[in-house]
Amino acid sequence: MTSKHRHGNSVYTTTGDVDARLDALEAAVAKLQPVPPPIVTPPPVIPPDARVITPADNIAALIAAGSKNLLLRAGTYNQSFGSTHRLNDGTVTLTAYPGDPMPFFDGTGKAQNFVYLGAGSYWTLDGIGWRNFLPTDSGVIGPGDGASLTMRNCVIRMAGAMQQNKHAVYFHGINCTGLIEDCDFEGAPGAALQSYRGSPVVRVNRGRYVGQYRGALIYSGSWTITGAEVRATGTTIDAEYKPGMLTLVNCGTVRTYVA
């Protein structure tokens, strides 16, 4: 009995016990092939000034006590924050803990059913979600006078019948600034993005901003929205604004009304 073996680009014929010994040799060589090392994920780098918190912590109290850089572990935070701090909170950063699923603030049953960002404060919210908040004449997130808001990779989910005074993010303070990037807001009875007074300067880059009454309702300030979906689900107007207050760049089809 003969059989053929391949070694590199050569093919050779063997017989008898030579064939068996070659099979054993090939099996031994295969065992000597290097095994790739396991992939080891390094632990997250925690800034030295950061405090890691869980849903059991009272965020408003921590901020008031001076904890300004908070890393949120995954879970449901049935609390609000910020609405009792109407003075300068300084620079406050809330970020999802690296590698964790998104933490969510849940407004169910909360009397302070919104997040008021105090006057003169500088807030960064990154990788955080909000649901079951239903403010009146305000937004789930509401920057006050002189406040600066940066939101990245955040989610807001709202429900309820369409009403013009319940928004996702509402810039209502005087001289606010905002940067919103890669966020997903949906379900606001009013607008996903709103300003009525105070002349805020806001840039929105990418993301999805869907409200029932309007995607964007801009009656004050200067807004530039770039590369984002802006849409209303309950009306035929996606964006309503005063002349010169809203610039849409590469946002696809947006049904607009200039008031």
PDB file of C-alpha atoms in Angstrom:
ATOM      1  CA  MET A   1       0.000   0.000   0.000  1.00  0.00           C
ATOM      2  CA  THR A   2       1.311   3.408  -0.893  1.00  0.00           C
ATOM      3  CA  SER A   3       0.186   6.925   0.055  1.00  0.00           C
ATOM      4  CA  LYS A   4       1.185  10.451  -0.747  1.00  0.00           C
ATOM      5  CA  HIS A   5       2.394  13.098   1.716  1.00  0.00           C
ATOM      6  CA  ARG A   6       3.021  16.785   1.169  1.00  0.00           C
ATOM      7  CA  HIS A   7       5.876  18.630   2.832  1.00  0.00           C
ATOM      8  CA  GLY A   8       6.040  22.296   1.871  1.00  0.00           C
ATOM      9  CA  ASN A   9       5.816  22.322  -1.927  1.00  0.00           C
ATOM     10  CA  SER A  10       7.021  18.708  -2.290  1.00  0.00           C
ATOM     11  CA  VAL A  11       4.843  15.616  -2.602  1.00  0.00           C
ATOM     12  CA  TYR A  12       6.382  12.225  -1.901  1.00  0.00           C
ATOM     13  CA  THR A  13       5.153   8.597  -1.900  1.00  0.00           C
ATOM     14  CA  THR A  14       5.677   6.169   1.006  1.00  0.00           C
ATOM     15  CA  THR A  15       4.843   2.567   1.776  1.00  0.00           C
ATOM     16  CA  GLY A  16       4.372   0.362   4.812  1.00  0.00           C
ATOM     17  CA  ASP A  17       5.731   1.302   8.237  1.00  0.00           C
ATOM     18  CA  VAL A  18       7.424   4.376   6.788  1.00  0.00           C
ATOM     19  CA  ASP A  19       3.974   5.791   6.184  1.00  0.00           C
ATOM     20  CA  ALA A  20       2.948   5.191   9.797  1.00  0.00           C
ATOM     21  CA  ARG A  21       6.128   6.779  11.136  1.00  0.00           C
ATOM     22  CA  LEU A  22       5.633   9.841   8.965  1.00  0.00           C
ATOM     23  CA  ASP A  23       2.068  10.205  10.258  1.00  0.00           C
ATOM     24  CA  ALA A  24       3.370  10.122  13.814  1.00  0.00           C
ATOM     25  CA  LEU A  25       6.110  12.635  12.958  1.00  0.00           C
ATOM     26  CA  GLU A  26       3.600  15.042  11.374  1.00  0.00           C
ATOM     27  CA  ALA A  27       1.356  14.798  14.442  1.00  0.00           C
ATOM     28  CA  ALA A  28       4.297  15.565  16.742  1.00  0.00           C
ATOM     29  CA  VAL A  29       5.316  18.569  14.650  1.00  0.00           C
ATOM     30  CA  ALA A  30       1.744  19.887  14.778  1.00  0.00           C
ATOM     31  CA  LYS A  31       1.877  19.825  18.566  1.00  0.00           C
ATOM     32  CA  LEU A  32       4.972  22.004  18.480  1.00  0.00           C
ATOM     33  CA  GLN A  33       3.184  24.855  16.683  1.00  0.00           C
ATOM     34  CA  PRO A  34       3.157  27.982  18.877  1.00  0.00           C
ATOM     35  CA  VAL A  35      -0.090  28.672  20.742  1.00  0.00           C
ATOM     36  CA  PRO A  36      -1.090  32.346  20.706  1.00  0.00           C
ATOM     37  CA  PRO A  37      -1.153  33.854  24.191  1.00  0.00           C
ATOM     38  CA  PRO A  38      -4.573  34.628  25.706  1.00  0.00           C
ATOM     39  CA  ILE A  39      -5.911  38.132  25.219  1.00  0.00           C
ATOM     40  CA  VAL A  40      -5.812  39.943  28.533  1.00  0.00           C
ATOM     41  CA  THR A  41      -7.997  43.028  28.901  1.00  0.00           C
ATOM     42  CA  PRO A  42      -6.229  45.572  31.088  1.00  0.00           C
ATOM     43  CA  PRO A  43      -8.217  46.987  33.975  1.00  0.00           C
ATOM     44  CA  PRO A  44      -9.817  50.402  33.374  1.00  0.00           C
ATOM     45  CA  VAL A  45      -7.727  53.424  34.220  1.00  0.00           C
ATOM     46  CA  ILE A  46      -9.463  55.366  36.981  1.00  0.00           C
ATOM     47  CA  PRO A  47      -8.451  59.024  37.311  1.00  0.00           C
ATOM     48  CA  PRO A  48      -7.032  59.729  40.763  1.00  0.00           C
ATOM     49  CA  ASP A  49      -9.676  62.380  41.475  1.00  0.00           C
ATOM     50  CA  ALA A  50     -12.599  60.165  40.396  1.00  0.00           C
ATOM     51  CA  ARG A  51     -15.037  58.570  42.793  1.00  0.00           C
ATOM     52  CA  VAL A  52     -16.721  55.302  41.787  1.00  0.00           C
ATOM     53  CA  ILE A  53     -20.371  55.210  42.814  1.00  0.00           C
ATOM     54  CA  THR A  54     -23.320  52.811  42.690  1.00  0.00           C
ATOM     55  CA  PRO A  55     -27.111  53.284  42.724  1.00  0.00           C
ATOM     56  CA  ALA A  56     -26.993  53.229  46.518  1.00  0.00           C
ATOM     57  CA  ASP A  57     -25.089  56.526  46.594  1.00  0.00           C
ATOM     58  CA  ASN A  58     -26.817  59.913  46.790  1.00  0.00           C
ATOM     59  CA  ILE A  59     -25.346  61.809  43.870  1.00  0.00           C
ATOM     60  CA  ALA A  60     -26.798  65.219  44.751  1.00  0.00           C
ATOM     61  CA  ALA A  61     -25.299  64.964  48.244  1.00  0.00           C
ATOM     62  CA  LEU A  62     -21.913  63.881  46.885  1.00  0.00           C
ATOM     63  CA  ILE A  63     -21.794  66.837  44.493  1.00  0.00           C
ATOM     64  CA  ALA A  64     -22.800  69.237  47.265  1.00  0.00           C
ATOM     65  CA  ALA A  65     -20.025  67.788  49.440  1.00  0.00           C
ATOM     66  CA  GLY A  66     -17.396  68.401  46.771  1.00  0.00           C
ATOM     67  CA  SER A  67     -17.211  65.161  44.758  1.00  0.00           C
ATOM     68  CA  LYS A  68     -17.080  66.534  41.227  1.00  0.00           C
ATOM     69  CA  ASN A  69     -15.763  63.614  39.130  1.00  0.00           C
ATOM     70  CA  LEU A  70     -18.069  60.620  39.439  1.00  0.00           C
ATOM     71  CA  LEU A  71     -17.846  57.251  37.673  1.00  0.00           C
ATOM     72  CA  LEU A  72     -21.225  55.509  37.682  1.00  0.00           C
ATOM     73  CA  ARG A  73     -21.383  51.736  37.866  1.00  0.00           C
ATOM     74  CA  ALA A  74     -24.173  50.105  35.890  1.00  0.00           C
ATOM     75  CA  GLY A  75     -27.646  49.990  37.404  1.00  0.00           C
ATOM     76  CA  THR A  76     -30.787  52.053  37.924  1.00  0.00           C
ATOM     77  CA  TYR A  77     -30.433  55.287  39.875  1.00  0.00           C
ATOM     78  CA  ASN A  78     -33.904  56.194  41.146  1.00  0.00           C
ATOM     79  CA  GLN A  79     -32.890  59.754  41.929  1.00  0.00           C
ATOM     80  CA  SER A  80     -32.324  63.144  40.399  1.00  0.00           C
ATOM     81  CA  PHE A  81     -29.499  65.574  41.016  1.00  0.00           C
ATOM     82  CA  GLY A  82     -28.656  69.183  40.459  1.00  0.00           C
ATOM     83  CA  SER A  83     -32.106  70.713  40.978  1.00  0.00           C
ATOM     84  CA  THR A  84     -31.327  71.835  44.529  1.00  0.00           C
ATOM     85  CA  HIS A  85     -27.976  73.318  43.523  1.00  0.00           C
ATOM     86  CA  ARG A  86     -28.838  76.607  41.850  1.00  0.00           C
ATOM     87  CA  LEU A  87     -25.511  78.230  42.696  1.00  0.00           C
ATOM     88  CA  ASN A  88     -22.153  77.550  41.092  1.00  0.00           C
ATOM     89  CA  ASP A  89     -21.342  73.846  41.371  1.00  0.00           C
ATOM     90  CA  GLY A  90     -18.030  74.336  39.569  1.00  0.00           C
ATOM     91  CA  THR A  91     -16.930  71.645  37.135  1.00  0.00           C
ATOM     92  CA  VAL A  92     -18.898  68.399  37.483  1.00  0.00           C
ATOM     93  CA  THR A  93     -18.341  65.249  35.412  1.00  0.00           C
ATOM     94  CA  LEU A  94     -20.572  62.176  35.419  1.00  0.00           C
ATOM     95  CA  THR A  95     -19.269  59.296  33.311  1.00  0.00           C
ATOM     96  CA  ALA A  96     -20.275  55.681  32.878  1.00  0.00           C
ATOM     97  CA  TYR A  97     -17.748  53.301  34.453  1.00  0.00           C
ATOM     98  CA  PRO A  98     -15.497  51.947  31.663  1.00  0.00           C
ATOM     99  CA  GLY A  99     -16.725  48.616  30.335  1.00  0.00           C
ATOM    100  CA  ASP A 100     -20.029  48.646  32.248  1.00  0.00           C
ATOM    101  CA  PRO A 101     -23.462  48.740  30.601  1.00  0.00           C
ATOM    102  CA  MET A 102     -25.040  52.189  30.531  1.00  0.00           C
ATOM    103  CA  PRO A 103     -26.282  53.402  33.949  1.00  0.00           C
ATOM    104  CA  PHE A 104     -29.790  54.906  33.916  1.00  0.00           C
ATOM    105  CA  PHE A 105     -31.391  57.575  36.046  1.00  0.00           C
ATOM    106  CA  ASP A 106     -35.054  56.714  36.558  1.00  0.00           C
ATOM    107  CA  GLY A 107     -37.464  59.506  37.458  1.00  0.00           C
ATOM    108  CA  THR A 108     -40.334  57.269  38.524  1.00  0.00           C
ATOM    109  CA  GLY A 109     -42.063  58.854  41.523  1.00  0.00           C
ATOM    110  CA  LYS A 110     -39.570  61.695  41.882  1.00  0.00           C
ATOM    111  CA  ALA A 111     -40.901  65.134  42.833  1.00  0.00           C
ATOM    112  CA  GLN A 112     -37.832  66.742  41.243  1.00  0.00           C
ATOM    113  CA  ASN A 113     -38.606  65.258  37.876  1.00  0.00           C
ATOM    114  CA  PHE A 114     -35.777  66.943  36.017  1.00  0.00           C
ATOM    115  CA  VAL A 115     -32.077  67.693  36.301  1.00  0.00           C
ATOM    116  CA  TYR A 116     -31.409  71.412  36.811  1.00  0.00           C
ATOM    117  CA  LEU A 117     -27.780  72.300  36.127  1.00  0.00           C
ATOM    118  CA  GLY A 118     -26.896  75.180  38.402  1.00  0.00           C
ATOM    119  CA  ALA A 119     -25.955  78.677  37.297  1.00  0.00           C
ATOM    120  CA  GLY A 120     -22.325  79.111  36.371  1.00  0.00           C
ATOM    121  CA  SER A 121     -21.588  75.373  36.470  1.00  0.00           C
ATOM    122  CA  TYR A 122     -19.679  73.324  33.911  1.00  0.00           C
ATOM    123  CA  TRP A 123     -21.205  69.899  33.413  1.00  0.00           C
ATOM    124  CA  THR A 124     -20.020  66.914  31.390  1.00  0.00           C
ATOM    125  CA  LEU A 125     -22.359  63.924  31.069  1.00  0.00           C
ATOM    126  CA  ASP A 126     -20.916  60.947  29.196  1.00  0.00           C
ATOM    127  CA  GLY A 127     -22.488  57.543  28.576  1.00  0.00           C
ATOM    128  CA  ILE A 128     -25.471  58.151  30.908  1.00  0.00           C
ATOM    129  CA  GLY A 129     -29.162  57.386  30.358  1.00  0.00           C
ATOM    130  CA  TRP A 130     -32.399  58.942  31.658  1.00  0.00           C
ATOM    131  CA  ARG A 131     -35.887  57.445  31.553  1.00  0.00           C
ATOM    132  CA  ASN A 132     -39.318  58.046  33.107  1.00  0.00           C
ATOM    133  CA  PHE A 133     -38.658  61.744  33.703  1.00  0.00           C
ATOM    134  CA  LEU A 134     -41.572  63.997  32.751  1.00  0.00           C
ATOM    135  CA  PRO A 135     -40.863  67.648  33.587  1.00  0.00           C
ATOM    136  CA  THR A 136     -43.365  70.478  33.069  1.00  0.00           C
ATOM    137  CA  ASP A 137     -42.283  73.700  31.340  1.00  0.00           C
ATOM    138  CA  SER A 138     -38.745  72.384  31.333  1.00  0.00           C
ATOM    139  CA  GLY A 139     -36.529  69.577  30.108  1.00  0.00           C
ATOM    140  CA  VAL A 140     -35.111  66.401  31.595  1.00  0.00           C
ATOM    141  CA  ILE A 141     -31.805  68.276  31.425  1.00  0.00           C
ATOM    142  CA  GLY A 142     -32.068  72.047  32.022  1.00  0.00           C
ATOM    143  CA  PRO A 143     -28.953  74.267  32.076  1.00  0.00           C
ATOM    144  CA  GLY A 144     -29.362  77.455  34.135  1.00  0.00           C
ATOM    145  CA  ASP A 145     -27.871  80.935  33.757  1.00  0.00           C
ATOM    146  CA  GLY A 146     -24.304  80.824  32.518  1.00  0.00           C
ATOM    147  CA  ALA A 147     -24.140  77.026  32.685  1.00  0.00           C
ATOM    148  CA  SER A 148     -22.070  74.988  30.252  1.00  0.00           C
ATOM    149  CA  LEU A 149     -23.307  71.530  29.252  1.00  0.00           C
ATOM    150  CA  THR A 150     -21.416  68.831  27.365  1.00  0.00           C
ATOM    151  CA  MET A 151     -23.299  65.606  26.630  1.00  0.00           C
ATOM    152  CA  ARG A 152     -21.751  62.650  24.821  1.00  0.00           C
ATOM    153  CA  ASN A 153     -23.119  59.171  24.146  1.00  0.00           C
ATOM    154  CA  CYS A 154     -26.170  59.823  26.326  1.00  0.00           C
ATOM    155  CA  VAL A 155     -29.706  58.469  26.024  1.00  0.00           C
ATOM    156  CA  ILE A 156     -33.009  60.066  27.058  1.00  0.00           C
ATOM    157  CA  ARG A 157     -36.267  58.107  26.846  1.00  0.00           C
ATOM    158  CA  MET A 158     -39.605  59.794  27.555  1.00  0.00           C
ATOM    159  CA  ALA A 159     -43.259  58.862  27.152  1.00  0.00           C
ATOM    160  CA  GLY A 160     -46.718  60.370  27.509  1.00  0.00           C
ATOM    161  CA  ALA A 161     -49.145  62.240  25.286  1.00  0.00           C
ATOM    162  CA  MET A 162     -47.837  65.038  23.080  1.00  0.00           C
ATOM    163  CA  GLN A 163     -47.504  68.356  24.937  1.00  0.00           C
ATOM    164  CA  GLN A 164     -45.507  71.401  23.933  1.00  0.00           C
ATOM    165  CA  ASN A 165     -43.932  72.023  27.359  1.00  0.00           C
ATOM    166  CA  LYS A 166     -42.162  68.751  28.177  1.00  0.00           C
ATOM    167  CA  HIS A 167     -38.747  68.463  26.570  1.00  0.00           C
ATOM    168  CA  ALA A 168     -35.628  66.317  26.653  1.00  0.00           C
ATOM    169  CA  VAL A 169     -32.956  69.048  26.818  1.00  0.00           C
ATOM    170  CA  TYR A 170     -34.116  72.622  27.433  1.00  0.00           C
ATOM    171  CA  PHE A 171     -31.598  75.485  27.514  1.00  0.00           C
ATOM    172  CA  HIS A 172     -33.457  78.102  29.550  1.00  0.00           C
ATOM    173  CA  GLY A 173     -30.708  80.020  31.340  1.00  0.00           C
ATOM    174  CA  ILE A 174     -29.120  83.255  30.156  1.00  0.00           C
ATOM    175  CA  ASN A 175     -25.844  82.870  28.218  1.00  0.00           C
ATOM    176  CA  CYS A 176     -25.670  79.073  28.346  1.00  0.00           C
ATOM    177  CA  THR A 177     -23.383  77.050  26.101  1.00  0.00           C
ATOM    178  CA  GLY A 178     -23.804  73.484  24.975  1.00  0.00           C
ATOM    179  CA  LEU A 179     -22.102  70.673  23.068  1.00  0.00           C
ATOM    180  CA  ILE A 180     -24.179  67.554  22.391  1.00  0.00           C
ATOM    181  CA  GLU A 181     -22.573  64.674  20.498  1.00  0.00           C
ATOM    182  CA  ASP A 182     -23.629  61.149  19.526  1.00  0.00           C
ATOM    183  CA  CYS A 183     -26.688  61.153  21.778  1.00  0.00           C
ATOM    184  CA  ASP A 184     -30.082  59.498  21.317  1.00  0.00           C
ATOM    185  CA  PHE A 185     -33.184  61.338  22.598  1.00  0.00           C
ATOM    186  CA  GLU A 186     -36.627  59.903  21.905  1.00  0.00           C
ATOM    187  CA  GLY A 187     -40.218  60.239  23.058  1.00  0.00           C
ATOM    188  CA  ALA A 188     -40.308  63.778  24.472  1.00  0.00           C
ATOM    189  CA  PRO A 189     -43.932  64.999  24.434  1.00  0.00           C
ATOM    190  CA  GLY A 190     -42.550  68.401  23.399  1.00  0.00           C
ATOM    191  CA  ALA A 191     -39.151  68.749  21.708  1.00  0.00           C
ATOM    192  CA  ALA A 192     -35.975  66.720  21.890  1.00  0.00           C
ATOM    193  CA  LEU A 193     -33.957  69.978  21.759  1.00  0.00           C
ATOM    194  CA  GLN A 194     -35.386  73.306  22.950  1.00  0.00           C
ATOM    195  CA  SER A 195     -34.435  76.874  23.835  1.00  0.00           C
ATOM    196  CA  TYR A 196     -36.849  79.711  24.583  1.00  0.00           C
ATOM    197  CA  ARG A 197     -34.827  82.455  26.255  1.00  0.00           C
ATOM    198  CA  GLY A 198     -31.302  83.368  27.267  1.00  0.00           C
ATOM    199  CA  SER A 199     -29.506  83.245  23.886  1.00  0.00           C
ATOM    200  CA  PRO A 200     -27.642  79.939  24.315  1.00  0.00           C
ATOM    201  CA  VAL A 201     -24.916  78.931  21.884  1.00  0.00           C
ATOM    202  CA  VAL A 202     -25.253  75.215  21.180  1.00  0.00           C
ATOM    203  CA  ARG A 203     -23.561  72.761  18.812  1.00  0.00           C
ATOM    204  CA  VAL A 204     -25.073  69.334  18.142  1.00  0.00           C
ATOM    205  CA  ASN A 205     -22.955  66.768  16.297  1.00  0.00           C
ATOM    206  CA  ARG A 206     -24.344  63.476  15.085  1.00  0.00           C
ATOM    207  CA  GLY A 207     -26.912  61.427  16.965  1.00  0.00           C
ATOM    208  CA  ARG A 208     -30.672  61.121  16.933  1.00  0.00           C
ATOM    209  CA  TYR A 209     -33.084  63.723  18.341  1.00  0.00           C
ATOM    210  CA  VAL A 210     -36.728  62.706  18.061  1.00  0.00           C
ATOM    211  CA  GLY A 211     -39.626  64.429  19.847  1.00  0.00           C
ATOM    212  CA  GLN A 212     -43.352  64.169  19.448  1.00  0.00           C
ATOM    213  CA  TYR A 213     -44.123  67.861  18.890  1.00  0.00           C
ATOM    214  CA  ARG A 214     -40.738  68.840  17.428  1.00  0.00           C
ATOM    215  CA  GLY A 215     -37.280  67.413  17.025  1.00  0.00           C
ATOM    216  CA  ALA A 216     -35.880  70.905  17.606  1.00  0.00           C
ATOM    217  CA  LEU A 217     -37.782  73.949  18.890  1.00  0.00           C
ATOM    218  CA  ILE A 218     -35.425  76.929  18.829  1.00  0.00           C
ATOM    219  CA  TYR A 219     -36.735  80.331  19.903  1.00  0.00           C
ATOM    220  CA  SER A 220     -33.543  81.766  21.307  1.00  0.00           C
ATOM    221  CA  GLY A 221     -29.805  81.712  20.749  1.00  0.00           C
ATOM    222  CA  SER A 222     -27.665  80.214  18.023  1.00  0.00           C
ATOM    223  CA  TRP A 223     -27.777  76.491  17.245  1.00  0.00           C
ATOM    224  CA  THR A 224     -25.802  74.455  14.714  1.00  0.00           C
ATOM    225  CA  ILE A 225     -26.848  70.834  14.183  1.00  0.00           C
ATOM    226  CA  THR A 226     -24.524  68.722  12.035  1.00  0.00           C
ATOM    227  CA  GLY A 227     -24.945  65.188  10.729  1.00  0.00           C
ATOM    228  CA  ALA A 228     -27.859  64.332  13.019  1.00  0.00           C
ATOM    229  CA  GLU A 229     -31.386  63.003  12.681  1.00  0.00           C
ATOM    230  CA  VAL A 230     -33.904  65.659  13.755  1.00  0.00           C
ATOM    231  CA  ARG A 231     -37.488  64.464  13.615  1.00  0.00           C
ATOM    232  CA  ALA A 232     -40.996  64.836  15.033  1.00  0.00           C
ATOM    233  CA  THR A 233     -43.298  61.838  15.291  1.00  0.00           C
ATOM    234  CA  GLY A 234     -46.575  63.616  16.101  1.00  0.00           C
ATOM    235  CA  THR A 235     -46.591  66.532  13.638  1.00  0.00           C
ATOM    236  CA  THR A 236     -45.416  67.415  10.139  1.00  0.00           C
ATOM    237  CA  ILE A 237     -42.745  69.862  11.381  1.00  0.00           C
ATOM    238  CA  ASP A 238     -39.401  68.446  12.525  1.00  0.00           C
ATOM    239  CA  ALA A 239     -37.659  71.714  13.392  1.00  0.00           C
ATOM    240  CA  GLU A 240     -39.231  75.076  14.261  1.00  0.00           C
ATOM    241  CA  TYR A 241     -37.067  78.110  14.816  1.00  0.00           C
ATOM    242  CA  LYS A 242     -36.811  81.875  14.716  1.00  0.00           C
ATOM    243  CA  PRO A 243     -34.956  83.386  11.743  1.00  0.00           C
ATOM    244  CA  GLY A 244     -31.195  82.944  11.927  1.00  0.00           C
ATOM    245  CA  MET A 245     -31.240  80.857  15.116  1.00  0.00           C
ATOM    246  CA  LEU A 246     -30.767  77.355  13.638  1.00  0.00           C
ATOM    247  CA  THR A 247     -28.328  76.038  11.044  1.00  0.00           C
ATOM    248  CA  LEU A 248     -28.742  72.461   9.799  1.00  0.00           C
ATOM    249  CA  VAL A 249     -25.721  70.833   8.144  1.00  0.00           C
ATOM    250  CA  ASN A 250     -25.868  67.398   6.487  1.00  0.00           C
ATOM    251  CA  CYS A 251     -28.957  66.387   8.441  1.00  0.00           C
ATOM    252  CA  GLY A 252     -30.844  64.849   5.528  1.00  0.00           C
ATOM    253  CA  THR A 253     -34.496  65.695   5.090  1.00  0.00           C
ATOM    254  CA  VAL A 254     -35.761  67.913   7.916  1.00  0.00           C
ATOM    255  CA  ARG A 255     -39.208  69.479   7.641  1.00  0.00           C
ATOM    256  CA  THR A 256     -38.752  73.025   8.921  1.00  0.00           C
ATOM    257  CA  TYR A 257     -40.905  75.962   9.915  1.00  0.00           C
ATOM    258  CA  VAL A 258     -39.454  79.439  10.403  1.00  0.00           C
ATOM    259  CA  ALA A 259     -41.636  81.225  12.962  1.00  0.00           C
TER     260      ALA A 259
END
